[in-house]
């Protein structure tokens, strides 16, 4: 028998989401929430992490009566192996994204593309110098060519450490060296994790956990960091600007194109095509008032940061955005794209377009996009959307709200610029206690939890306590919709943040970018630690992913911890079936790397935990509470 649908108010805190869920029910369109109900209750063994499918002597599951798998692996080994592969998956996602940016830069250097170019030469020179490339008096293309070599090298097996470890405080590098956590090469760590977790290899859970951390560090300090830095080089380093969020950014009188996925390489071209006068004219000829490009998830974040395009929504809004009935096309690259979008698009006139050979969707229209043909393909995609506009059924259109304003564009370069050229004023504000500390709130939505209740709840609690919040990934749209990303939000903050952010004209919650851009937060922490002359683990900072779901979010959490940042998760990964692994994650790592995970579903309690942590770190630094 079908289960009763849950009240929409329980599923999301947002009116726009609730309205579209009701529309979905009225039109008989299934969403993530119905499918979650069908999948509940979940398999207990999988939830605990004690099921193993790594070989065909199994599959095995650990129970009190069967405490070892066929090969003899116990719960600790099985949980650690599963967790290790989970982290490898997440690291692979971000890092393969980073690799794609190196390939674009290589195409620029080789003259294989007319569509992409180097937008920020200064940034390229700066990062090249950081990774040991000679820049003095050289042509920019020569610098770029050498940088391409260094970054491709970071993915391989020839190095003792990845290049951006030059940013890491000395003390931290010594810790990693001592425990065998220094990331050597992205592909190497990921492949080694797959090797270690084959039957009969790494059968010591703590040892597997150390390599899981090393794998995640290769993501944070190489794959993701390269992704961020080269995106800035190619598309421009973000500077503050204003934009908007929620389903109200979809326009009834325009051709609406949503970009979804993670990488700016395709979506930047779609946006550029949509801004061409000739294509706008074609849209107008069909009676539209123009072409509107809006973002979903992280490719949305990328374009929001650099181009100021509005955000239609985060993870759990992706299906609902199509329910407005006003979306002509959704153009995707990869990651976090629910395959169900193809079916929902099929219920409307919406074209679902995939663009990456490594992320094809059955039923999608495929465009094979490469650096040499990107703009031409993007124009075709925009034309397809314009054509679809003629088929839109006005009677099924429902755009449920007006957009909310937000401020975006906080790269480290922009922040340092706003501070007058150095981090000193920020350090002074931290020392004075006006900014007591900082927490990065990052990551996803998960249909198991009321959408954005924890993301928004935690941000609000933290700023009240004069803790600066940096938002990335799907937390961005949540914070934006809640009105936290505008300068006026200082009214919701404590007196210290109100003073500092007020004088700078910035919000108490800063949009720091997409998920790979968490590397910006790593870089900021490292720079702060270097400025004060301490390790990252000595700083009054933290990280949180309240509503995470993905392998990538787990990798982010783990590289944050391994970098010395106390990290909160709203719910645990599937590790609770091993006391050893659970204890390592929630306390053992503290002894090893000076930080650990904390699991807490309640945002108010979580804010108190951060408060305690920040107090103790401030005290240890000799600062006032
Ligand atoms: Fe995906 Fe980055 Fe999570 Fe959003 S936040 S649901 S991973 S899009 Ni990274
Ligand atoms: Fe079972 Fe061991 Fe094979 Fe896993 S590796 S399926 S525990 S026999």
Coordinates of C-alpha atoms and ligand atoms in Angstrom, one line a residue:
X1 CA 0.0 0.0 0.0
X2 CA 1.3 3.5 -0.9
X3 CA 2.4 5.5 2.1
X4 CA 0.6 8.8 3.0
X5 CA 2.5 11.7 1.6
X6 CA 4.2 13.8 4.2
X7 CA 3.0 17.4 4.7
X8 CA 5.1 19.7 2.5
X9 CA 5.8 22.0 5.5
X10 CA 7.8 19.2 7.0
X11 CA 9.9 18.7 3.9
X12 CA 11.3 22.2 3.4
X13 CA 11.3 25.5 5.2
X14 CA 10.7 27.4 1.9
X15 CA 7.4 28.6 0.5
X16 CA 8.6 28.2 -3.1
X17 CA 9.6 24.6 -2.5
X18 CA 6.3 23.8 -0.7
X19 CA 4.2 25.4 -3.5
X20 CA 6.1 23.3 -6.2
X21 CA 5.7 20.1 -4.1
X22 CA 2.0 20.7 -4.0
X23 CA 2.0 21.3 -7.8
X24 CA 3.9 18.1 -8.3
X25 CA 1.3 16.1 -6.3
X26 CA -1.5 17.8 -8.2
X27 CA 0.1 16.9 -11.5
X28 CA 1.1 13.4 -10.4
X29 CA 4.8 14.1 -10.8
X30 CA 7.1 12.1 -8.5
X31 CA 9.9 13.8 -6.7
X32 CA 12.8 12.8 -4.4
X33 CA 10.5 12.8 -1.4
X34 CA 8.2 10.1 -2.8
X35 CA 11.2 8.0 -3.8
X36 CA 12.7 8.4 -0.3
X37 CA 9.5 7.1 1.2
X38 CA 9.6 4.1 -1.2
X39 CA 13.2 3.4 -0.1
X40 CA 12.5 3.7 3.6
X41 CA 13.3 1.8 5.8
X42 CA 16.9 1.6 4.5
X43 CA 19.0 -1.5 4.8
X44 CA 20.4 -1.4 8.4
X45 CA 23.6 -3.2 7.5
X46 CA 24.4 -0.6 4.8
X47 CA 23.5 2.2 7.1
X48 CA 26.0 0.9 9.7
X49 CA 28.6 0.3 7.0
X50 CA 28.9 -3.4 7.8
X51 CA 27.9 -4.9 4.5
X52 CA 30.7 -5.7 2.0
X53 CA 30.5 -6.3 -1.7
X54 CA 34.2 -6.1 -2.5
X55 CA 34.5 -9.7 -3.7
X56 CA 32.4 -12.7 -4.8
X57 CA 33.2 -14.9 -1.9
X58 CA 30.6 -12.5 -0.4
X59 CA 28.6 -10.3 -0.4
X60 CA 28.9 -10.4 3.4
X61 CA 27.2 -8.6 6.3
X62 CA 28.3 -8.5 9.9
X63 CA 25.9 -9.6 12.6
X64 CA 26.5 -10.7 16.2
X65 CA 26.2 -14.3 14.9
X66 CA 28.5 -13.7 12.0
X67 CA 31.1 -11.3 13.2
X68 CA 33.5 -11.9 10.2
X69 CA 33.0 -11.9 6.5
X70 CA 34.0 -15.0 4.4
X71 CA 37.6 -13.7 4.1
X72 CA 37.8 -13.0 7.8
X73 CA 37.3 -9.3 7.7
X74 CA 35.6 -7.9 10.8
X75 CA 33.3 -4.9 11.2
X76 CA 36.2 -2.5 11.7
X77 CA 37.9 -3.5 8.5
X78 CA 34.7 -3.5 6.4
X79 CA 33.6 -0.1 7.7
X80 CA 37.0 1.4 7.2
X81 CA 37.2 0.0 3.6
X82 CA 33.7 1.2 2.7
X83 CA 34.5 4.7 4.2
X84 CA 37.8 4.8 2.3
X85 CA 36.1 4.1 -1.0
X86 CA 33.5 6.7 -0.2
X87 CA 36.2 9.3 0.3
X88 CA 38.0 8.2 -2.8
X89 CA 34.8 8.7 -4.8
X90 CA 34.3 12.2 -3.5
X91 CA 37.9 13.1 -4.1
X92 CA 37.8 11.8 -7.6
X93 CA 34.7 13.9 -8.4
X94 CA 36.3 17.3 -7.3
X95 CA 39.7 16.4 -8.7
X96 CA 38.5 15.3 -12.1
X97 CA 36.7 18.6 -12.2
X98 CA 40.0 20.3 -11.4
X99 CA 41.7 18.3 -14.2
X100 CA 39.2 19.6 -16.7
X101 CA 40.3 23.1 -15.9
X102 CA 44.0 22.2 -16.6
X103 CA 42.9 20.8 -19.9
X104 CA 41.2 24.0 -20.8
X105 CA 44.3 26.0 -19.8
X106 CA 46.4 23.6 -21.9
X107 CA 44.1 24.2 -24.9
X108 CA 44.6 27.9 -24.5
X109 CA 48.4 27.5 -24.4
X110 CA 48.4 25.2 -27.4
X111 CA 46.1 27.5 -29.4
X112 CA 43.4 24.8 -29.6
X113 CA 40.6 27.0 -28.5
X114 CA 39.3 30.5 -29.5
X115 CA 36.5 30.4 -27.0
X116 CA 38.5 30.4 -23.8
X117 CA 41.3 32.7 -22.8
X118 CA 43.3 33.8 -19.7
X119 CA 41.2 36.5 -18.0
X120 CA 43.3 37.1 -14.9
X121 CA 47.0 37.2 -15.8
X122 CA 48.0 38.5 -12.4
X123 CA 46.4 35.6 -10.7
X124 CA 48.1 33.2 -13.0
X125 CA 51.5 34.8 -12.3
X126 CA 50.8 34.7 -8.6
X127 CA 49.8 31.0 -8.4
X128 CA 52.5 30.0 -10.8
X129 CA 55.1 31.6 -8.5
X130 CA 53.6 29.8 -5.5
X131 CA 54.1 26.4 -7.2
X132 CA 57.6 27.2 -8.2
X133 CA 57.2 28.4 -11.8
X134 CA 59.6 31.2 -12.9
X135 CA 57.5 34.2 -13.7
X136 CA 59.9 37.1 -13.8
X137 CA 60.0 38.8 -17.2
X138 CA 58.3 35.9 -19.0
X139 CA 55.5 35.8 -21.5
X140 CA 52.2 34.8 -19.9
X141 CA 51.8 31.8 -22.2
X142 CA 55.2 30.5 -21.2
X143 CA 54.2 30.8 -17.5
X144 CA 50.9 29.1 -18.3
X145 CA 52.6 26.2 -20.1
X146 CA 54.8 25.5 -17.1
X147 CA 51.9 25.8 -14.7
X148 CA 50.0 23.2 -16.8
X149 CA 52.9 20.9 -16.4
X150 CA 53.1 21.4 -12.6
X151 CA 49.3 20.9 -12.2
X152 CA 49.1 17.8 -14.4
X153 CA 52.1 16.5 -12.4
X154 CA 50.0 16.9 -9.2
X155 CA 47.8 14.2 -10.4
X156 CA 50.5 11.7 -11.0
X157 CA 53.1 9.6 -9.1
X158 CA 56.3 11.4 -9.5
X159 CA 56.1 13.8 -6.6
X160 CA 56.6 13.6 -2.9
X161 CA 53.9 16.2 -2.3
X162 CA 51.4 18.2 -4.3
X163 CA 52.4 21.7 -5.3
X164 CA 50.1 23.9 -3.2
X165 CA 51.5 22.4 0.0
X166 CA 53.7 25.5 -0.3
X167 CA 50.7 27.3 1.3
X168 CA 50.4 25.0 4.3
X169 CA 51.9 26.1 7.6
X170 CA 55.2 24.3 8.4
X171 CA 53.8 22.8 11.6
X172 CA 50.9 21.2 9.7
X173 CA 53.2 19.7 7.0
X174 CA 55.4 18.2 9.8
X175 CA 52.3 16.5 11.3
X176 CA 51.3 15.0 7.9
X177 CA 54.9 13.9 7.2
X178 CA 55.1 12.2 10.6
X179 CA 51.9 10.2 10.2
X180 CA 52.1 9.4 6.5
X181 CA 49.3 11.8 5.5
X182 CA 51.2 14.0 3.1
X183 CA 49.3 13.9 -0.2
X184 CA 51.6 13.0 -3.1
X185 CA 49.4 12.9 -6.1
X186 CA 45.7 13.0 -6.6
X187 CA 45.3 10.0 -8.9
X188 CA 47.9 8.1 -6.9
X189 CA 46.1 8.5 -3.6
X190 CA 42.7 7.6 -5.1
X191 CA 44.1 4.5 -6.9
X192 CA 46.0 3.5 -3.8
X193 CA 42.8 3.6 -1.8
X194 CA 41.1 1.3 -4.4
X195 CA 44.1 -1.0 -4.1
X196 CA 44.3 -0.9 -0.3
X197 CA 40.6 -1.8 -0.1
X198 CA 40.8 -4.8 -2.4
X199 CA 40.4 -8.1 -0.5
X200 CA 43.6 -9.0 1.4
X201 CA 45.3 -5.6 1.5
X202 CA 44.9 -2.9 4.2
X203 CA 43.3 -4.8 7.0
X204 CA 44.0 -2.4 9.8
X205 CA 41.1 0.1 10.2
X206 CA 43.2 3.0 11.6
X207 CA 45.8 2.6 8.8
X208 CA 43.0 2.8 6.2
X209 CA 41.6 5.9 7.9
X210 CA 45.0 7.7 7.7
X211 CA 45.1 7.0 3.9
X212 CA 41.5 8.1 3.6
X213 CA 42.6 11.4 5.1
X214 CA 45.6 11.6 2.8
X215 CA 43.2 11.0 -0.2
X216 CA 41.0 13.8 0.9
X217 CA 43.9 16.1 1.4
X218 CA 44.9 15.5 -2.2
X219 CA 41.4 16.7 -3.1
X220 CA 41.5 19.8 -0.9
X221 CA 45.0 21.0 -1.5
X222 CA 45.4 19.8 -5.1
X223 CA 42.3 18.7 -7.1
X224 CA 39.8 21.2 -5.8
X225 CA 42.4 24.0 -5.3
X226 CA 43.6 23.7 -8.9
X227 CA 40.0 23.7 -10.0
X228 CA 39.3 27.0 -8.1
X229 CA 42.5 28.7 -9.0
X230 CA 42.4 27.9 -12.7
X231 CA 38.7 28.8 -12.9
X232 CA 39.7 32.2 -11.6
X233 CA 42.5 32.5 -14.1
X234 CA 40.3 31.5 -17.1
X235 CA 37.0 33.2 -16.1
X236 CA 38.1 35.9 -13.7
X237 CA 38.7 36.2 -10.0
X238 CA 35.4 37.0 -8.3
X239 CA 34.7 40.4 -6.9
X240 CA 31.6 41.4 -4.8
X241 CA 28.4 42.0 -6.7
X242 CA 24.7 41.8 -6.1
X243 CA 22.3 39.1 -7.4
X244 CA 19.2 37.2 -6.4
X245 CA 17.9 33.8 -5.4
X246 CA 14.9 31.5 -5.2
X247 CA 12.4 30.2 -7.9
X248 CA 11.4 33.8 -8.5
X249 CA 14.5 34.3 -10.6
X250 CA 12.8 32.2 -13.3
X251 CA 11.0 34.8 -15.5
X252 CA 7.5 34.2 -16.9
X253 CA 8.2 36.5 -19.9
X254 CA 11.7 35.2 -20.8
X255 CA 13.3 32.2 -22.3
X256 CA 14.7 30.4 -19.2
X257 CA 17.8 28.3 -19.2
X258 CA 19.0 26.7 -16.1
X259 CA 22.6 25.6 -15.8
X260 CA 23.2 22.7 -13.4
X261 CA 26.2 20.7 -12.3
X262 CA 29.6 21.9 -11.1
X263 CA 32.1 23.1 -13.7
X264 CA 32.0 26.6 -15.2
X265 CA 33.6 25.4 -18.4
X266 CA 30.3 24.7 -20.2
X267 CA 28.0 27.0 -18.3
X268 CA 30.2 30.1 -18.9
X269 CA 29.8 29.5 -22.6
X270 CA 26.0 29.0 -22.4
X271 CA 25.8 32.3 -20.5
X272 CA 28.0 34.0 -23.1
X273 CA 25.9 32.7 -25.9
X274 CA 22.7 33.8 -24.1
X275 CA 24.1 37.3 -23.9
X276 CA 24.7 37.6 -27.7
X277 CA 22.5 40.3 -29.3
X278 CA 21.6 38.0 -32.2
X279 CA 20.3 35.3 -30.0
X280 CA 18.4 37.7 -27.8
X281 CA 16.7 39.0 -31.0
X282 CA 15.7 35.5 -32.0
X283 CA 14.1 35.1 -28.6
X284 CA 12.3 38.4 -28.9
X285 CA 11.0 37.4 -32.4
X286 CA 9.1 34.6 -30.6
X287 CA 7.6 37.1 -28.2
X288 CA 10.0 36.6 -25.2
X289 CA 11.4 39.6 -23.4
X290 CA 14.9 38.1 -23.6
X291 CA 17.0 35.2 -22.4
X292 CA 17.4 34.4 -18.7
X293 CA 20.2 32.2 -17.4
X294 CA 19.9 31.0 -13.8
X295 CA 21.9 28.6 -11.7
X296 CA 21.4 25.4 -9.8
X297 CA 23.9 23.8 -7.4
X298 CA 27.5 24.5 -7.9
X299 CA 27.8 25.5 -11.6
X300 CA 25.3 28.1 -10.5
X301 CA 27.6 29.1 -7.7
X302 CA 30.5 29.4 -10.2
X303 CA 28.5 31.8 -12.4
X304 CA 27.0 33.6 -9.5
X305 CA 30.5 34.3 -8.0
X306 CA 32.0 35.6 -11.3
X307 CA 29.1 36.8 -13.4
X308 CA 26.4 37.6 -10.9
X309 CA 23.7 35.3 -12.5
X310 CA 20.8 34.5 -10.1
X311 CA 20.4 31.2 -8.3
X312 CA 17.2 29.3 -8.9
X313 CA 18.0 26.8 -6.2
X314 CA 20.1 24.3 -4.4
X315 CA 20.1 20.5 -4.6
X316 CA 16.5 19.9 -3.4
X317 CA 15.2 22.7 -5.6
X318 CA 16.5 21.1 -8.9
X319 CA 13.4 19.0 -9.5
X320 CA 11.1 21.7 -8.2
X321 CA 12.6 24.4 -10.5
X322 CA 11.3 22.4 -13.5
X323 CA 7.8 22.2 -11.9
X324 CA 7.4 25.9 -12.5
X325 CA 6.7 24.9 -16.1
X326 CA 8.6 27.9 -17.3
X327 CA 12.0 26.3 -17.9
X328 CA 12.9 25.9 -21.6
X329 CA 16.1 24.0 -21.0
X330 CA 18.3 22.6 -18.2
X331 CA 21.9 22.3 -19.3
X332 CA 24.0 20.0 -17.2
X333 CA 27.7 19.1 -16.9
X334 CA 28.3 16.7 -14.0
X335 CA 27.7 15.8 -10.4
X336 CA 24.6 16.1 -8.2
X337 CA 22.2 16.0 -11.2
X338 CA 19.4 13.7 -10.2
X339 CA 18.6 11.4 -13.2
X340 CA 14.9 12.0 -12.3
X341 CA 15.3 15.5 -14.0
X342 CA 15.0 13.8 -17.4
X343 CA 11.6 12.4 -16.5
X344 CA 10.4 15.7 -15.0
X345 CA 11.6 17.6 -18.0
X346 CA 9.7 15.1 -20.1
X347 CA 6.4 16.1 -18.3
X348 CA 6.9 19.6 -19.7
X349 CA 8.3 21.3 -22.8
X350 CA 11.7 21.4 -21.0
X351 CA 14.8 20.2 -22.9
X352 CA 17.3 18.3 -20.8
X353 CA 20.7 18.7 -22.3
X354 CA 23.8 16.8 -21.1
X355 CA 27.2 18.0 -22.3
X356 CA 29.9 15.7 -20.8
X357 CA 30.9 12.3 -22.2
X358 CA 31.5 11.2 -18.6
X359 CA 28.0 12.2 -17.4
X360 CA 25.4 11.0 -19.9
X361 CA 21.7 10.7 -19.1
X362 CA 19.4 8.3 -20.9
X363 CA 16.8 10.3 -22.6
X364 CA 18.8 13.5 -22.7
X365 CA 19.8 15.5 -25.7
X366 CA 23.6 15.3 -25.9
X367 CA 26.0 17.9 -27.0
X368 CA 29.7 16.9 -27.0
X369 CA 31.4 20.0 -25.8
X370 CA 35.2 20.5 -25.9
X371 CA 37.4 23.5 -25.7
X372 CA 37.6 23.8 -29.5
X373 CA 33.8 23.8 -30.2
X374 CA 32.3 25.1 -26.9
X375 CA 30.9 28.4 -28.1
X376 CA 29.4 27.0 -31.3
X377 CA 27.7 24.2 -29.3
X378 CA 26.5 26.7 -26.6
X379 CA 24.8 28.8 -29.3
X380 CA 23.0 25.7 -30.6
X381 CA 21.9 24.9 -27.1
X382 CA 20.5 28.4 -26.6
X383 CA 18.7 28.2 -29.9
X384 CA 17.1 24.9 -28.8
X385 CA 15.9 26.6 -25.7
X386 CA 14.4 29.5 -27.7
X387 CA 12.6 27.0 -29.9
X388 CA 11.2 25.3 -26.9
X389 CA 9.8 28.6 -25.6
X390 CA 7.2 28.4 -28.4
X391 CA 6.0 25.2 -26.9
X392 CA 5.6 26.4 -23.4
X393 CA 2.1 25.8 -22.0
X394 CA 1.2 29.1 -20.2
X395 CA -1.6 27.4 -18.3
X396 CA 0.9 25.2 -16.4
X397 CA 3.3 28.0 -15.5
X398 CA 3.5 28.9 -11.8
X399 CA 6.4 30.9 -10.5
X400 CA 5.6 31.0 -6.8
X401 CA 7.5 34.0 -5.3
X402 CA 9.6 37.1 -5.8
X403 CA 13.4 36.8 -5.6
X404 CA 15.5 37.7 -2.6
X405 CA 18.6 39.9 -2.9
X406 CA 22.1 38.6 -2.1
X407 CA 25.7 39.6 -2.2
X408 CA 28.3 37.4 -3.8
X409 CA 31.9 37.3 -5.0
X410 CA 34.0 36.9 -1.9
X411 CA 37.2 35.4 -3.2
X412 CA 40.2 35.8 -0.8
X413 CA 41.7 38.3 -3.3
X414 CA 38.5 40.4 -2.9
X415 CA 38.4 40.1 0.9
X416 CA 42.1 41.1 1.2
X417 CA 41.4 43.9 -1.3
X418 CA 38.5 45.2 0.9
X419 CA 40.7 45.0 3.9
X420 CA 43.2 47.4 2.3
X421 CA 45.7 44.8 0.9
X422 CA 46.5 42.5 3.9
X423 CA 44.9 40.2 6.4
X424 CA 46.1 42.3 9.3
X425 CA 42.8 44.1 9.9
X426 CA 41.0 40.7 10.0
X427 CA 43.6 39.3 12.4
X428 CA 43.2 42.5 14.5
X429 CA 39.4 42.1 14.5
X430 CA 39.8 38.4 15.6
X431 CA 42.3 39.4 18.3
X432 CA 40.0 42.2 19.6
X433 CA 37.1 39.7 19.7
X434 CA 34.8 41.6 17.4
X435 CA 35.1 38.5 15.1
X436 CA 35.4 35.8 17.7
X437 CA 36.0 33.1 15.1
X438 CA 34.8 31.8 11.7
X439 CA 32.9 28.8 10.5
X440 CA 32.5 27.6 6.9
X441 CA 29.1 26.1 6.4
X442 CA 29.1 24.0 3.3
X443 CA 27.4 21.3 1.3
X444 CA 24.1 19.9 0.4
X445 CA 20.5 19.2 1.1
X446 CA 19.3 15.7 2.0
X447 CA 15.7 14.7 1.7
X448 CA 16.0 12.9 5.1
X449 CA 16.0 16.4 6.7
X450 CA 13.7 19.4 6.4
X451 CA 15.4 21.3 3.5
X452 CA 17.7 24.1 4.7
X453 CA 16.4 24.1 8.3
X454 CA 19.8 23.2 9.6
X455 CA 21.8 25.1 7.0
X456 CA 20.0 28.3 7.8
X457 CA 19.4 27.6 11.5
X458 CA 23.1 27.1 12.2
X459 CA 24.2 30.2 10.2
X460 CA 21.8 32.4 12.2
X461 CA 22.9 31.0 15.5
X462 CA 26.6 31.5 14.7
X463 CA 26.4 35.1 13.6
X464 CA 24.5 36.0 16.8
X465 CA 27.6 34.8 18.6
X466 CA 29.9 37.0 16.5
X467 CA 31.2 34.1 14.6
X468 CA 31.7 35.0 10.9
X469 CA 30.2 32.5 8.5
X470 CA 31.6 31.6 5.1
X471 CA 29.0 29.8 2.9
X472 CA 29.7 27.6 -0.2
X473 CA 27.9 25.0 -2.2
X474 CA 24.2 24.4 -1.6
X475 CA 24.3 26.4 1.6
X476 CA 24.7 29.5 -0.5
X477 CA 21.2 29.5 -1.9
X478 CA 19.8 28.6 1.6
X479 CA 21.6 31.6 3.2
X480 CA 20.6 33.8 0.3
X481 CA 16.9 33.0 0.5
X482 CA 17.1 33.5 4.3
X483 CA 18.3 37.1 3.7
X484 CA 21.7 36.4 5.3
X485 CA 23.9 37.3 2.3
X486 CA 23.1 41.1 2.3
X487 CA 24.8 43.8 4.3
X488 CA 21.5 44.5 6.1
X489 CA 21.8 41.0 7.7
X490 CA 24.2 42.5 10.3
X491 CA 20.9 43.3 12.2
X492 CA 20.7 39.5 12.9
X493 CA 24.4 39.4 14.1
X494 CA 26.1 40.1 17.4
X495 CA 27.6 43.5 18.2
X496 CA 31.1 42.7 17.1
X497 CA 30.2 41.4 13.7
X498 CA 27.7 44.2 13.3
X499 CA 30.6 46.7 13.9
X500 CA 33.1 45.1 11.6
X501 CA 30.8 44.0 8.7
X502 CA 28.9 47.3 9.1
X503 CA 32.0 49.4 8.6
X504 CA 33.0 47.3 5.5
X505 CA 29.5 47.2 4.1
X506 CA 29.6 43.4 3.9
X507 CA 27.2 40.7 5.1
X508 CA 27.9 38.6 8.2
X509 CA 27.7 35.5 6.0
X510 CA 30.0 35.6 3.0
X511 CA 29.4 33.7 -0.2
X512 CA 32.8 32.0 -0.8
X513 CA 31.8 30.0 -3.9
X514 CA 31.1 26.5 -5.0
X515 CA 32.1 23.2 -3.4
X516 CA 35.5 23.1 -5.0
X517 CA 35.9 26.6 -3.7
X518 CA 36.1 25.3 -0.1
X519 CA 39.8 25.3 -1.1
X520 CA 39.5 29.1 -0.8
X521 CA 38.6 28.6 2.9
X522 CA 41.6 26.2 3.3
X523 CA 43.8 28.9 1.8
X524 CA 42.4 31.6 4.1
X525 CA 42.9 29.4 7.2
X526 CA 46.5 28.7 6.1
X527 CA 47.2 32.3 5.5
X528 CA 45.7 33.4 8.8
X529 CA 47.7 30.7 10.6
X530 CA 50.9 31.9 8.8
X531 CA 50.1 35.5 9.6
X532 CA 49.8 34.7 13.4
X533 CA 52.6 32.2 13.3
X534 CA 50.6 29.2 14.5
X535 CA 49.1 26.0 13.0
X536 CA 45.6 25.8 11.4
X537 CA 44.4 23.7 14.4
X538 CA 45.2 26.6 16.7
X539 CA 42.8 29.0 15.0
X540 CA 39.3 29.7 16.4
X541 CA 37.7 28.3 13.3
X542 CA 35.4 25.4 12.3
X543 CA 33.6 23.8 9.4
X544 CA 30.1 22.3 9.1
X545 CA 28.1 20.4 6.6
X546 CA 24.7 20.2 8.3
X547 CA 22.6 18.6 5.5
X548 CA 25.3 16.8 3.5
X549 CA 24.6 13.8 1.3
X550 CA 27.4 13.2 -1.1
X551 CA 30.8 11.4 -1.2
X552 CA 32.2 14.8 -2.1
X553 CA 30.9 16.4 1.0
X554 CA 32.5 13.7 3.1
X555 CA 35.8 14.2 1.4
X556 CA 35.5 18.0 2.1
X557 CA 34.7 17.2 5.8
X558 CA 37.7 14.9 6.0
X559 CA 40.2 17.2 4.4
X560 CA 39.0 20.0 6.7
X561 CA 39.6 17.8 9.8
X562 CA 43.0 16.6 8.5
X563 CA 43.9 20.2 7.9
X564 CA 43.2 20.9 11.6
X565 CA 39.7 22.2 11.4
X566 CA 37.0 21.0 13.8
X567 CA 34.2 19.8 11.6
X568 CA 30.5 19.3 12.3
X569 CA 28.2 16.9 10.4
X570 CA 24.4 16.9 10.9
X571 CA 24.4 13.2 10.6
X572 CA 27.1 10.5 10.5
X573 CA 28.5 8.8 7.4
X574 CA 27.8 5.0 7.3
X575 CA 30.4 4.1 9.9
X576 CA 28.5 3.5 13.1
X577 CA 28.9 -0.3 12.7
X578 CA 32.5 0.0 13.9
X579 CA 33.3 1.5 17.2
X580 CA 36.9 1.7 16.2
X581 CA 36.2 3.8 13.1
X582 CA 33.6 5.9 14.9
X583 CA 36.0 6.7 17.7
X584 CA 38.8 7.6 15.3
X585 CA 36.5 10.0 13.5
X586 CA 35.0 11.7 16.5
X587 CA 38.0 11.7 18.8
X588 CA 41.1 9.7 17.7
X589 CA 41.8 12.2 14.9
X590 CA 42.0 14.9 17.5
X591 CA 45.3 13.3 18.8
X592 CA 46.6 12.7 15.3
X593 CA 45.8 15.9 13.5
X594 CA 44.4 18.3 16.2
X595 CA 40.8 18.2 15.0
X596 CA 37.9 15.7 14.7
X597 CA 34.4 15.3 13.5
X598 CA 31.4 16.1 15.7
X599 CA 27.9 14.8 14.9
X600 CA 24.9 16.8 16.0
X601 CA 21.5 17.2 14.3
X602 CA 20.4 20.3 16.3
X603 CA 21.6 23.6 15.0
X604 CA 21.3 25.4 18.3
X605 CA 23.4 22.8 20.1
X606 CA 25.8 22.8 17.2
X607 CA 26.4 26.5 17.6
X608 CA 27.1 26.0 21.3
X609 CA 29.6 23.3 20.4
X610 CA 31.4 25.7 18.0
X611 CA 31.2 28.4 20.7
X612 CA 32.9 26.2 23.2
X613 CA 35.6 25.2 20.7
X614 CA 36.2 28.8 19.7
X615 CA 36.4 29.9 23.3
X616 CA 39.1 27.3 24.1
X617 CA 41.1 28.1 20.9
X618 CA 41.0 31.8 21.7
X619 CA 42.1 31.1 25.3
X620 CA 45.0 29.0 24.1
X621 CA 46.1 31.9 21.8
X622 CA 45.9 34.2 24.8
X623 CA 42.9 36.1 23.5
X624 CA 39.8 37.3 25.4
X625 CA 36.8 34.9 25.3
Ligands
LIG1 FE1 26.0 18.7 -4.6 FE2 28.0 21.1 -5.1 FE3 26.2 18.9 -2.2 FE4 25.2 20.8 -3.6 S1 26.7 21.1 -2.0 S2 24.4 18.9 -3.3 S3 27.7 18.0 -3.4 S4 26.0 20.7 -5.5 NI1 28.8 20.6 -2.6
LIG2 FE1 33.0 -10.8 2.2 FE2 35.6 -10.4 2.6 FE3 34.7 -10.6 0.1 FE4 34.0 -8.5 1.6 S1 36.1 -9.0 0.9 S2 32.7 -9.6 0.3 S3 33.9 -9.4 3.7 S4 34.7 -12.2 1.6

